mmCIF file of C-alpha atoms in Angstrom:
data_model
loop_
_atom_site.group_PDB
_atom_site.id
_atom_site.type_symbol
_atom_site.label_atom_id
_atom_site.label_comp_id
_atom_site.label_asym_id
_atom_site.label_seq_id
_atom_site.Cartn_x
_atom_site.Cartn_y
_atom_site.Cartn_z
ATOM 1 C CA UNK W 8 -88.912 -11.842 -10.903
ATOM 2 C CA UNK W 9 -86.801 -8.851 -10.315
ATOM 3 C CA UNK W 10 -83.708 -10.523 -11.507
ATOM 4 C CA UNK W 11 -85.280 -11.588 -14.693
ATOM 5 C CA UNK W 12 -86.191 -7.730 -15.761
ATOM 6 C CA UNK W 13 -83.304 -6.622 -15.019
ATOM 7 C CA UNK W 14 -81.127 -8.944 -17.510
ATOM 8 C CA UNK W 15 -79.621 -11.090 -14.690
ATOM 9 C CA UNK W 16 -78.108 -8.835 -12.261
ATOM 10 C CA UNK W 17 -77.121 -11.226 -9.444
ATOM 11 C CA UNK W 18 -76.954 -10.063 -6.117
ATOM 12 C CA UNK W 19 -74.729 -10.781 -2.972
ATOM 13 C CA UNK W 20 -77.514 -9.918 -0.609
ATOM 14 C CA UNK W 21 -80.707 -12.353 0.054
ATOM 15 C CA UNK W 22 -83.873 -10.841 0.847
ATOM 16 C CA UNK W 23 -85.905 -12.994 3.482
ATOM 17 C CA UNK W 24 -89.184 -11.373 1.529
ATOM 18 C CA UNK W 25 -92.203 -13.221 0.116
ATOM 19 C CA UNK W 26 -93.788 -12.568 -3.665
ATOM 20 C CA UNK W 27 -96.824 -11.526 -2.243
ATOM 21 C CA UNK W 28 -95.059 -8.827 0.646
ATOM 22 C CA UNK W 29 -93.312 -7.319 -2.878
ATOM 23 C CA UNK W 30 -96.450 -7.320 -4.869
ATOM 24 C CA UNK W 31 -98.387 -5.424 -1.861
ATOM 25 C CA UNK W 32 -95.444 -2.599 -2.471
ATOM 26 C CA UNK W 33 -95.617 -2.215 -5.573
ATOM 27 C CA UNK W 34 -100.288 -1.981 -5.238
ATOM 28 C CA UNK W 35 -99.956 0.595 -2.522
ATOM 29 C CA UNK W 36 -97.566 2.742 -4.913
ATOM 30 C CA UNK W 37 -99.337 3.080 -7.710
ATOM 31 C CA UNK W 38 -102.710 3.209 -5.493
ATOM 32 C CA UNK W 39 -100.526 6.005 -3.804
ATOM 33 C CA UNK W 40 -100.290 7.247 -7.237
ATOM 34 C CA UNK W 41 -104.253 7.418 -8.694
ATOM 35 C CA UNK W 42 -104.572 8.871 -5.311
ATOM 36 C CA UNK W 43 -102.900 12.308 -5.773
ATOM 37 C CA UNK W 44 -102.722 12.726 -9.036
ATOM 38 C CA UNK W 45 -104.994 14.246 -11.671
ATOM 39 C CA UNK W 46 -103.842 12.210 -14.612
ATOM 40 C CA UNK W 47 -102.256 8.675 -14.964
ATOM 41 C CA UNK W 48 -98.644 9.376 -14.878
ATOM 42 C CA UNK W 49 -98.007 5.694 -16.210
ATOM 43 C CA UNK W 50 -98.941 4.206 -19.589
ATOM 44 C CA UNK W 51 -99.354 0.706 -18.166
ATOM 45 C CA UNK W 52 -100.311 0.922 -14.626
ATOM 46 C CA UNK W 53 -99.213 -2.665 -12.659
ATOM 47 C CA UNK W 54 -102.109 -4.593 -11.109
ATOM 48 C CA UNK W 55 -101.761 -4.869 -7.015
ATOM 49 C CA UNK W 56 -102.541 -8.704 -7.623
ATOM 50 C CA UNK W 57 -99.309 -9.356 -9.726
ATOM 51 C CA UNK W 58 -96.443 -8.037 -12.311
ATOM 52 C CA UNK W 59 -96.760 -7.016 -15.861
ATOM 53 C CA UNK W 60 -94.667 -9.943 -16.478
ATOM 54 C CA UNK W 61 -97.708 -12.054 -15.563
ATOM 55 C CA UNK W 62 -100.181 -10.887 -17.915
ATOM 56 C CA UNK W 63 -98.050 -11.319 -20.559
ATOM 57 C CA UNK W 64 -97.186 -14.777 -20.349
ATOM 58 C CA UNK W 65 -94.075 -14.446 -18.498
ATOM 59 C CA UNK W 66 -92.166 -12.355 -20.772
ATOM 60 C CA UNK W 67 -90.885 -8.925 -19.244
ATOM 61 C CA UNK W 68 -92.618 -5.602 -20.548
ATOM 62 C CA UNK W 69 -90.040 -3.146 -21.697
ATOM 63 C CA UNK W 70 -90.039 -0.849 -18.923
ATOM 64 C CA UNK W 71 -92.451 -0.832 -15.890
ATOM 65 C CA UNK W 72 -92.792 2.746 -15.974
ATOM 66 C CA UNK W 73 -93.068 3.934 -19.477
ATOM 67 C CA UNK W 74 -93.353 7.832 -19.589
ATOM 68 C CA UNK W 75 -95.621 10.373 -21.504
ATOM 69 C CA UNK W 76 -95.554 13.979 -22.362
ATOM 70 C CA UNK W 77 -95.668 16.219 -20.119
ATOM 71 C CA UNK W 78 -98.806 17.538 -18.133
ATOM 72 C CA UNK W 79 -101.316 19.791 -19.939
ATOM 73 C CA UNK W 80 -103.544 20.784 -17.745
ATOM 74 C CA UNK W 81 -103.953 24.072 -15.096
ATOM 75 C CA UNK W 82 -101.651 24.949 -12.340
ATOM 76 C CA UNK W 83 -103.394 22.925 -10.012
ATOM 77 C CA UNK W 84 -102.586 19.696 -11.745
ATOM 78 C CA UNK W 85 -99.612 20.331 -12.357
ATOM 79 C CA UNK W 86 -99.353 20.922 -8.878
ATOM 80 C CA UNK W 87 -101.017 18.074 -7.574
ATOM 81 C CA UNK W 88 -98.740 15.133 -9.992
ATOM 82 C CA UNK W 89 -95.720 16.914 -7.923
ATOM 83 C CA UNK W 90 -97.318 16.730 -4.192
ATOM 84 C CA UNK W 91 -97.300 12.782 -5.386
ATOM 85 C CA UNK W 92 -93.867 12.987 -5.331
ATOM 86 C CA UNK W 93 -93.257 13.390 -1.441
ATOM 87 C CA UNK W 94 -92.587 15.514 1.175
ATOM 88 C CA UNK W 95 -92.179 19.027 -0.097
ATOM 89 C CA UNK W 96 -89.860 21.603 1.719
ATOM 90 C CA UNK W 97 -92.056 25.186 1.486
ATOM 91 C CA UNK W 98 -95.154 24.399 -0.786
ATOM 92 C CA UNK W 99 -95.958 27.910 -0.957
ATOM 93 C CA UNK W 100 -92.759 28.697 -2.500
ATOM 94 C CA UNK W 101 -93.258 26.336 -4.895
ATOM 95 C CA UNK W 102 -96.272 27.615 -5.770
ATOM 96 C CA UNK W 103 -94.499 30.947 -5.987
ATOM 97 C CA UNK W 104 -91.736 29.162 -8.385
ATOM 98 C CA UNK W 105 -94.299 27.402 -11.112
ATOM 99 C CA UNK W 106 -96.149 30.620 -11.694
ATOM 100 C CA UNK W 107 -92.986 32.704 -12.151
ATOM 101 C CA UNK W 108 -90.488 30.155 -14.214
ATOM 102 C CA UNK W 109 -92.273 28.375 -17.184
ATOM 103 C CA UNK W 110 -89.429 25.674 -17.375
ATOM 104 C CA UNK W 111 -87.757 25.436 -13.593
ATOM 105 C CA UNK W 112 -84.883 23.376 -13.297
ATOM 106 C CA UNK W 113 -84.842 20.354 -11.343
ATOM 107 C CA UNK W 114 -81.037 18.747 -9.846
ATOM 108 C CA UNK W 115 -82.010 14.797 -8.455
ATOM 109 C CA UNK W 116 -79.433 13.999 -6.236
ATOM 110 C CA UNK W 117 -78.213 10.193 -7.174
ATOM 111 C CA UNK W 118 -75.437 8.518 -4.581
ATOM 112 C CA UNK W 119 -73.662 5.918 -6.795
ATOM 113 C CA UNK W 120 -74.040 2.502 -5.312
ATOM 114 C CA UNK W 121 -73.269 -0.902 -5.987
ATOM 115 C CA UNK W 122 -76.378 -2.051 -4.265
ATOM 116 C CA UNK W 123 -79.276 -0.237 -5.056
ATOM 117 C CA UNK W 124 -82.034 0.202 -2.828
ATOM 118 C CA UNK W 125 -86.043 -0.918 -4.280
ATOM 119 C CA UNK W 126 -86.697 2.441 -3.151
ATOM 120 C CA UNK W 127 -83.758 4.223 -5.219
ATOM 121 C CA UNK W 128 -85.020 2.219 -8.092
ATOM 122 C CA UNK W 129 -88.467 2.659 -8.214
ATOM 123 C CA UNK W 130 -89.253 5.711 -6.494
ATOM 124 C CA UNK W 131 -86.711 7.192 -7.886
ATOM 125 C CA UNK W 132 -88.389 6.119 -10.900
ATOM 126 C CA UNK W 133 -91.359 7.165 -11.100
ATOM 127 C CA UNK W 134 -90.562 10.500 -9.724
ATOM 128 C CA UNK W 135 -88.344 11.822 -12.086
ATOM 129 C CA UNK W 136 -90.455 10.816 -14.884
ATOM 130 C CA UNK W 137 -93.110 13.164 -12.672
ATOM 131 C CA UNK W 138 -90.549 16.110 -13.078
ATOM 132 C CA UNK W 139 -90.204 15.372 -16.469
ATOM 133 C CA UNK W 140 -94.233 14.993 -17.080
ATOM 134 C CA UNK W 141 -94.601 18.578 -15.109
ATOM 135 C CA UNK W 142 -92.773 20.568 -17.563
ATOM 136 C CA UNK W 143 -89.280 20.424 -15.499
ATOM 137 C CA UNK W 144 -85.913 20.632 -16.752
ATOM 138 C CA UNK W 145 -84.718 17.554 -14.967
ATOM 139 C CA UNK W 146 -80.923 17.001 -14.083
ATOM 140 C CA UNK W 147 -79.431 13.714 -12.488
ATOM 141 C CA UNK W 148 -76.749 14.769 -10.442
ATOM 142 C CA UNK W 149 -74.465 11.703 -9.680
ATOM 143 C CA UNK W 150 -72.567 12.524 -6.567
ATOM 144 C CA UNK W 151 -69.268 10.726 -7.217
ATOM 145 C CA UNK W 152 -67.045 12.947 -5.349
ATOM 146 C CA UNK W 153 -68.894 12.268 -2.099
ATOM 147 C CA UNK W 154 -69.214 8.442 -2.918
ATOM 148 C CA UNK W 155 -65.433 8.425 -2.265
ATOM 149 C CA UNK W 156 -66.192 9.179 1.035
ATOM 150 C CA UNK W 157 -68.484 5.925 1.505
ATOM 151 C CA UNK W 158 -66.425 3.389 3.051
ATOM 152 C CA UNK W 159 -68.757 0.681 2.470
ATOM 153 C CA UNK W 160 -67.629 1.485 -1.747
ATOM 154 C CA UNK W 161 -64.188 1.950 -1.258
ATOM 155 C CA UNK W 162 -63.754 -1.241 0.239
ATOM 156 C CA UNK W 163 -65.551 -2.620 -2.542
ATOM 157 C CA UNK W 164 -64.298 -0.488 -5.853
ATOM 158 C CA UNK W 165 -61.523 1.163 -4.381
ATOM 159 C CA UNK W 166 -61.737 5.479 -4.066
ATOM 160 C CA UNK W 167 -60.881 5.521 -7.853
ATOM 161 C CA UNK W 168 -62.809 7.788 -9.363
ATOM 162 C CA UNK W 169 -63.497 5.836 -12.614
ATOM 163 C CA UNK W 170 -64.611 2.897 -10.647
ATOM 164 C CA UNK W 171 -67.055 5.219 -8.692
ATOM 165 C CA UNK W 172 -68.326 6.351 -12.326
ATOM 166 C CA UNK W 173 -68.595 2.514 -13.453
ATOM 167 C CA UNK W 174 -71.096 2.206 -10.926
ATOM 168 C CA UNK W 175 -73.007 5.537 -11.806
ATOM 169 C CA UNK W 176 -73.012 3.851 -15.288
ATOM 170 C CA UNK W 177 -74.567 0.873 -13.785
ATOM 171 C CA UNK W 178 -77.502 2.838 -11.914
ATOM 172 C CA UNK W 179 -78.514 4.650 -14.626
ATOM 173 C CA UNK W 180 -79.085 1.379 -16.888
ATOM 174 C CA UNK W 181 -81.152 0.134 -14.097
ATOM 175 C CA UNK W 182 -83.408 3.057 -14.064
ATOM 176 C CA UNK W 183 -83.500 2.866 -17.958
ATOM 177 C CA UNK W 184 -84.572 -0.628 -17.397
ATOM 178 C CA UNK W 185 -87.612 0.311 -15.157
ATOM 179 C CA UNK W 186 -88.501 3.015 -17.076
ATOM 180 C CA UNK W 187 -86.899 6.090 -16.289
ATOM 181 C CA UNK W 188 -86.890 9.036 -18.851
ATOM 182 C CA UNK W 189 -83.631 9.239 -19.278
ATOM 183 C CA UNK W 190 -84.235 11.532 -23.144
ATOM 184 C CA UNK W 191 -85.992 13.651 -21.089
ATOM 185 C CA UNK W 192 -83.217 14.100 -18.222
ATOM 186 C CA UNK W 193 -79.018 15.399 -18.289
ATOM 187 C CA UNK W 194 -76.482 13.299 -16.424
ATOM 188 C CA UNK W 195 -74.053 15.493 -15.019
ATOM 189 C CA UNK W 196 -70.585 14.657 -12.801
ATOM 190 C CA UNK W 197 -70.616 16.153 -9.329
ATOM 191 C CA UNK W 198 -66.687 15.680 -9.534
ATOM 192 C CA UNK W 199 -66.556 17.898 -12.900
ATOM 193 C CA UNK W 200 -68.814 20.216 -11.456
ATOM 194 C CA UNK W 201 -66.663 20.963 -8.043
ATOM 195 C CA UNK W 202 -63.527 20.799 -10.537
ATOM 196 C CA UNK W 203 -64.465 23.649 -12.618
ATOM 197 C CA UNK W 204 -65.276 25.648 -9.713
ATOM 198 C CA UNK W 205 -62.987 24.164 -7.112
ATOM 199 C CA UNK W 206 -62.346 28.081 -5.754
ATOM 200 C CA UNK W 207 -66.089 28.723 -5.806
ATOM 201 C CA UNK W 208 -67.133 25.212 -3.496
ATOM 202 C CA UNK W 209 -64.702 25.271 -1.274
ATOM 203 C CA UNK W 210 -65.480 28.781 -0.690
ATOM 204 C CA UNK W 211 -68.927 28.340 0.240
ATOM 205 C CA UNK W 212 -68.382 25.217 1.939
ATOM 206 C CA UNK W 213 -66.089 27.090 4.727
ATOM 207 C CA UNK W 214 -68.256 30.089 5.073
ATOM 208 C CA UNK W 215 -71.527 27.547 5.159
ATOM 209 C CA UNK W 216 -69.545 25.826 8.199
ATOM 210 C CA UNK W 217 -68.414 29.366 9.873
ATOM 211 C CA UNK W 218 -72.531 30.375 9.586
ATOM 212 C CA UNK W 219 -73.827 27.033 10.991
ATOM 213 C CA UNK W 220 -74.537 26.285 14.072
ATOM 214 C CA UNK W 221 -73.049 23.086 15.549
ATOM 215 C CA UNK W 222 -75.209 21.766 18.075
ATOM 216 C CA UNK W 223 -77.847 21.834 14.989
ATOM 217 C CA UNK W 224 -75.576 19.759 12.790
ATOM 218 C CA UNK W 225 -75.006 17.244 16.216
ATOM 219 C CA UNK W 226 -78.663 17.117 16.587
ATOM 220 C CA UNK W 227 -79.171 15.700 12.457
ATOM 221 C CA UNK W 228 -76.501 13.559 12.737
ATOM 222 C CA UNK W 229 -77.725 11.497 16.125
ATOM 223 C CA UNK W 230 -81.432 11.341 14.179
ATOM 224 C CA UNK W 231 -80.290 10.776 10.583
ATOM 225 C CA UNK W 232 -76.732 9.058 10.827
ATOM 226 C CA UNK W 233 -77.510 6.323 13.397
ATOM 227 C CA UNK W 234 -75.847 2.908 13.245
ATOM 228 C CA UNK W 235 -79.386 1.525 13.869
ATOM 229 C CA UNK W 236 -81.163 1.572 10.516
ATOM 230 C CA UNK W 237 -84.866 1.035 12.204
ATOM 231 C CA UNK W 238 -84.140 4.397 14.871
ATOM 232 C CA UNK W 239 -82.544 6.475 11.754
ATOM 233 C CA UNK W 240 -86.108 5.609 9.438
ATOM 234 C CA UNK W 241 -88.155 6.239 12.203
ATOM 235 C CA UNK W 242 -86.566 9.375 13.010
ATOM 236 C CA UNK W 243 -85.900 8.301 17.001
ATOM 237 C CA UNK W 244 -82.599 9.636 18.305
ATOM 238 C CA UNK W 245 -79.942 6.282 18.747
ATOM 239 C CA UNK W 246 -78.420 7.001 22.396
ATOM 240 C CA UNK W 247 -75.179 5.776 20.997
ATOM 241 C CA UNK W 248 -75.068 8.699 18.878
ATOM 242 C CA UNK W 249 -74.586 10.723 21.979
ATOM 243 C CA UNK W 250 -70.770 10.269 21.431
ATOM 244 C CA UNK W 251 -68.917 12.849 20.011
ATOM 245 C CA UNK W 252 -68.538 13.071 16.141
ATOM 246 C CA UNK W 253 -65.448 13.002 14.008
ATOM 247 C CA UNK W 254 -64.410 16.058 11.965
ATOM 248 C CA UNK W 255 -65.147 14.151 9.082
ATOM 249 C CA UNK W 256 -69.107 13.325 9.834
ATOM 250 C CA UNK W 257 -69.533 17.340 11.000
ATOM 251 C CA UNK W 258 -67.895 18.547 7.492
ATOM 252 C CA UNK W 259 -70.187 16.261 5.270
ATOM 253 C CA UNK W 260 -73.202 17.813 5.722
ATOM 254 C CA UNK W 261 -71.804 21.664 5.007
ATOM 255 C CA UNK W 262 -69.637 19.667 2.212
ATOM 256 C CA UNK W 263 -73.378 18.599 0.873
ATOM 257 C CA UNK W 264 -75.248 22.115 1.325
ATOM 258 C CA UNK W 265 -72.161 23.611 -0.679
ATOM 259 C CA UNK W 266 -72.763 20.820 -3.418
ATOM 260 C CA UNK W 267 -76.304 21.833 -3.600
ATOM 261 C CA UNK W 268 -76.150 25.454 -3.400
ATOM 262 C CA UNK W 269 -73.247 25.245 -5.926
ATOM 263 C CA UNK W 270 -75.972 24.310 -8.718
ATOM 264 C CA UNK W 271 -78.122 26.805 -10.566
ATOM 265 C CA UNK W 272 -81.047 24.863 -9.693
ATOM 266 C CA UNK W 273 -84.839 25.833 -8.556
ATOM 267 C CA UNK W 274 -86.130 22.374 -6.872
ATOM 268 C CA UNK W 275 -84.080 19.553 -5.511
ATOM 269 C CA UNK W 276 -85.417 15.503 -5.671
ATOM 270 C CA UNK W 277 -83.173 14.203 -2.369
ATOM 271 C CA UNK W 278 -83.024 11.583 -0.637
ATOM 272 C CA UNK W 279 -83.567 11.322 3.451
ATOM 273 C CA UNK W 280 -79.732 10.880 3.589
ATOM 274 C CA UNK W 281 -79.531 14.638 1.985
ATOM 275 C CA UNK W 282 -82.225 15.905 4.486
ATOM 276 C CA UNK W 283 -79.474 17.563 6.793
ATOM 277 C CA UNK W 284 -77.681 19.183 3.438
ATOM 278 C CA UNK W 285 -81.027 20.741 2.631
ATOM 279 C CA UNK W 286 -81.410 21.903 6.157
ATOM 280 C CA UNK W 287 -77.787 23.774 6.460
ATOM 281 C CA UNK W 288 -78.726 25.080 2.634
ATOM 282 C CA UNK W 289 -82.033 26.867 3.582
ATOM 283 C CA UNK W 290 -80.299 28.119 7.008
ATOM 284 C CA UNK W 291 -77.443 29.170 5.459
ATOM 285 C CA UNK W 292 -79.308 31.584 2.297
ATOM 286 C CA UNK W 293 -81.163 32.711 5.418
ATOM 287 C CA UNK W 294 -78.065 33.970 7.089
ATOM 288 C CA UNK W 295 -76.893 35.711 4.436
ATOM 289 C CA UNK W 296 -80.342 37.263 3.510
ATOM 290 C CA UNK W 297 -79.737 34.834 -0.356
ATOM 291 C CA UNK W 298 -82.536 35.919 -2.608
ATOM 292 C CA UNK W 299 -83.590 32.503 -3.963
ATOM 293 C CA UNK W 300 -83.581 29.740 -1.120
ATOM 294 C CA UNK W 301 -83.488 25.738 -2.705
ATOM 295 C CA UNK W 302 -87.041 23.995 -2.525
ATOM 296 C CA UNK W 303 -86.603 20.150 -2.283
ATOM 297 C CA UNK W 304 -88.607 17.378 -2.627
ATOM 298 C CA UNK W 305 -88.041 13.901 -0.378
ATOM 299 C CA UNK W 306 -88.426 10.691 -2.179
ATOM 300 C CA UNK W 307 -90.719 7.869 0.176
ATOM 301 C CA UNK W 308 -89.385 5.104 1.279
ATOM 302 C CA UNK W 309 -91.772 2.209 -0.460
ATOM 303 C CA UNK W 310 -94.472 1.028 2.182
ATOM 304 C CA UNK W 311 -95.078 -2.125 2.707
ATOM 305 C CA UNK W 312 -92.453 -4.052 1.501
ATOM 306 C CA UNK W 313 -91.782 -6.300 4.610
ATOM 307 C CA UNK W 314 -93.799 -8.908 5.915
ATOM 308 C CA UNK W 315 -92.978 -7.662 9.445
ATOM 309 C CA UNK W 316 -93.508 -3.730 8.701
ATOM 310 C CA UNK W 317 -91.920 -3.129 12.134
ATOM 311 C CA UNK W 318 -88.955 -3.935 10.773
ATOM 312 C CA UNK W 319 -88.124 -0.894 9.009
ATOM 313 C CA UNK W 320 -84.374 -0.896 8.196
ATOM 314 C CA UNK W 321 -84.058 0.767 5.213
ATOM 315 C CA UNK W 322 -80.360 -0.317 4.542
ATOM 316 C CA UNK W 323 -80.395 -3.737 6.632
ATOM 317 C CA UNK W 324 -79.697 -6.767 3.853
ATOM 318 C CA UNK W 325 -81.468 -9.394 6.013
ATOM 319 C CA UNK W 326 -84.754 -7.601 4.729
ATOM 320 C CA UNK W 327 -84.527 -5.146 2.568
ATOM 321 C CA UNK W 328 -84.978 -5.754 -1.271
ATOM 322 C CA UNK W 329 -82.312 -4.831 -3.767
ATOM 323 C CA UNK W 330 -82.493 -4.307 -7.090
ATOM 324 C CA UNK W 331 -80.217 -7.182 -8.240
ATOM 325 C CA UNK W 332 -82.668 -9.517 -6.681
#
């Protein structure tokens, strides 16, 4: 059903999933949803018992989350649509933030990729358009520069740059396709964004790595970088992460804090994979006694999605569900 809404996307990948595992996912979000939230965030809420596409004879609603305006209610509502989002990094100083700034600014950090997780698509989703629906100034932040770095896309695209933006291109039509907000957001360019002030990031990046601590960075990276998709969801440490790291692996997450503290922005929507960025960020403005310290927001993995839950490898293509499917 996927690949029909999404005009025919075909996917290398097979997901070993059932209709029914994929319709409870999509029921426990937007139960998730009514849940915590003061107002319906959606205009057309999906039924846990099937797809839009089934109540209307087959043929695919325009988006599946179609926004509204924003929220007009008190403080506390506004607060409660953006606890809905996820985990919250200092709720008190987000608190602190929406009564000072009328119109805070909001980066989303977006990792170009070829295959797109069901989580990066619909969670990512629905929580922008939250952003967007609580008054925020929303940015998408499409980290090309650090997709060069992937491997797993170079060996696919190549570490061209314009290739790496193809793909960006090719996110951000999925999310229009689901729904996303996109008049209500910016796109920018990580790459132009480090290019304009190449002096500036590379400048914080080397004092963020002189300030850090090492053994903390070692200790993220065996929890959040293991080769074993099911330890690094779960959070368990993978004993073959007990080897020592390359340069490379140690740099990335001071090269991410930079990238984040390089932006004028007052809240962060990240992904896990950004958790350790975040963590060197706050440390770091700490250190150096920084009067504003970046709040960020963790998008949820989608719950129930497998029909063995145990299974929780987030990035493992013998069951996990693309978007292209």
């Amino acid at each position: 059903m996927l690949s029909r809404a999404f005009g025919g996307y075909k996917s290398s990948f097979s997901a070993d999933l059932s209709v029914q595992a994929l319709r409870r996912a999509f029921g426990t979000l937007l139960q998730f949803d009514r849940n915590h939230q003061a107002h319906q965030l959606h205009g057309h809420p999906v039924s846990p018992d099937g797809f839009p596409q089934e109540h209307s004879r087959g043929v695919p609603s325009a988006c599946m989350f179609e926004p509204t305006g924003t929220v007009c209610g008190s403080f506390d509502q506004k607060l409660a649509t953006l606890r809905s989002i996820g985990d919250c990094v200092s709720e008190y100083e987000l608190s602190v933030l929406l009564k000072k700034i009328p119109v805070p600014v909001c980066y989303v950090w977006c990792d170009p990729s070829p295959w797109m997780h069901i989580t990066q698509g619909v969670s990512m989703t629905s929580n922008v358009n939250k952003m967007v629906k609580a008054g925020f100034e929303v940015k998408l932040l499409m980290a090309d520069w650090f997709a060069r770095m992937n491997p797993q896309i170079t060996m696919k695209v190549g570490s061209d740059l314009s290739n790496i933006q193809t793909i960006g291109r090719y996110n951000i039509e999925v999310w229009k396709a689901i729904g996303m907000n996109l008049g209500g957001v910016e796109v920018v360019q990580l790459s132009d964004k480090i290019s304009c002030k190449t002096d500036e990031y590379w400048s914080l990046a080397m004092d963020i790595a002189r300030k850090s601590d090492l053994s903390r960075i070692k200790s993220w990276l065996r929890v959040y970088a293991s080769k074993d998709p099911s330890r690094r969801c779960q959070g368990s440490i993978d004993p073959y992460m007990s080897r020592e790291f390359s340069a490379a692996e140690i740099a990335n997450p001071c090269l991410q804090s930079a990238g984040i503290l390089l932006q004028k922005a007052d809240v962060w929507l990240l992904n896990l994979d950004q958790r350790g960025g975040h963590i060197l960020a706050r440390q770091y403005c700490k250190h150096i006694e920084r009067e504003t310290i970046p709040i960020a927001f963790f998008n949820n993995v989608l719950p129930n999605l497998l029909e063995h839950p145990g299974f929780g490898g987030c990035n493992d293509t013998r069951w996990t569900i693309f978007m292209e499917d």
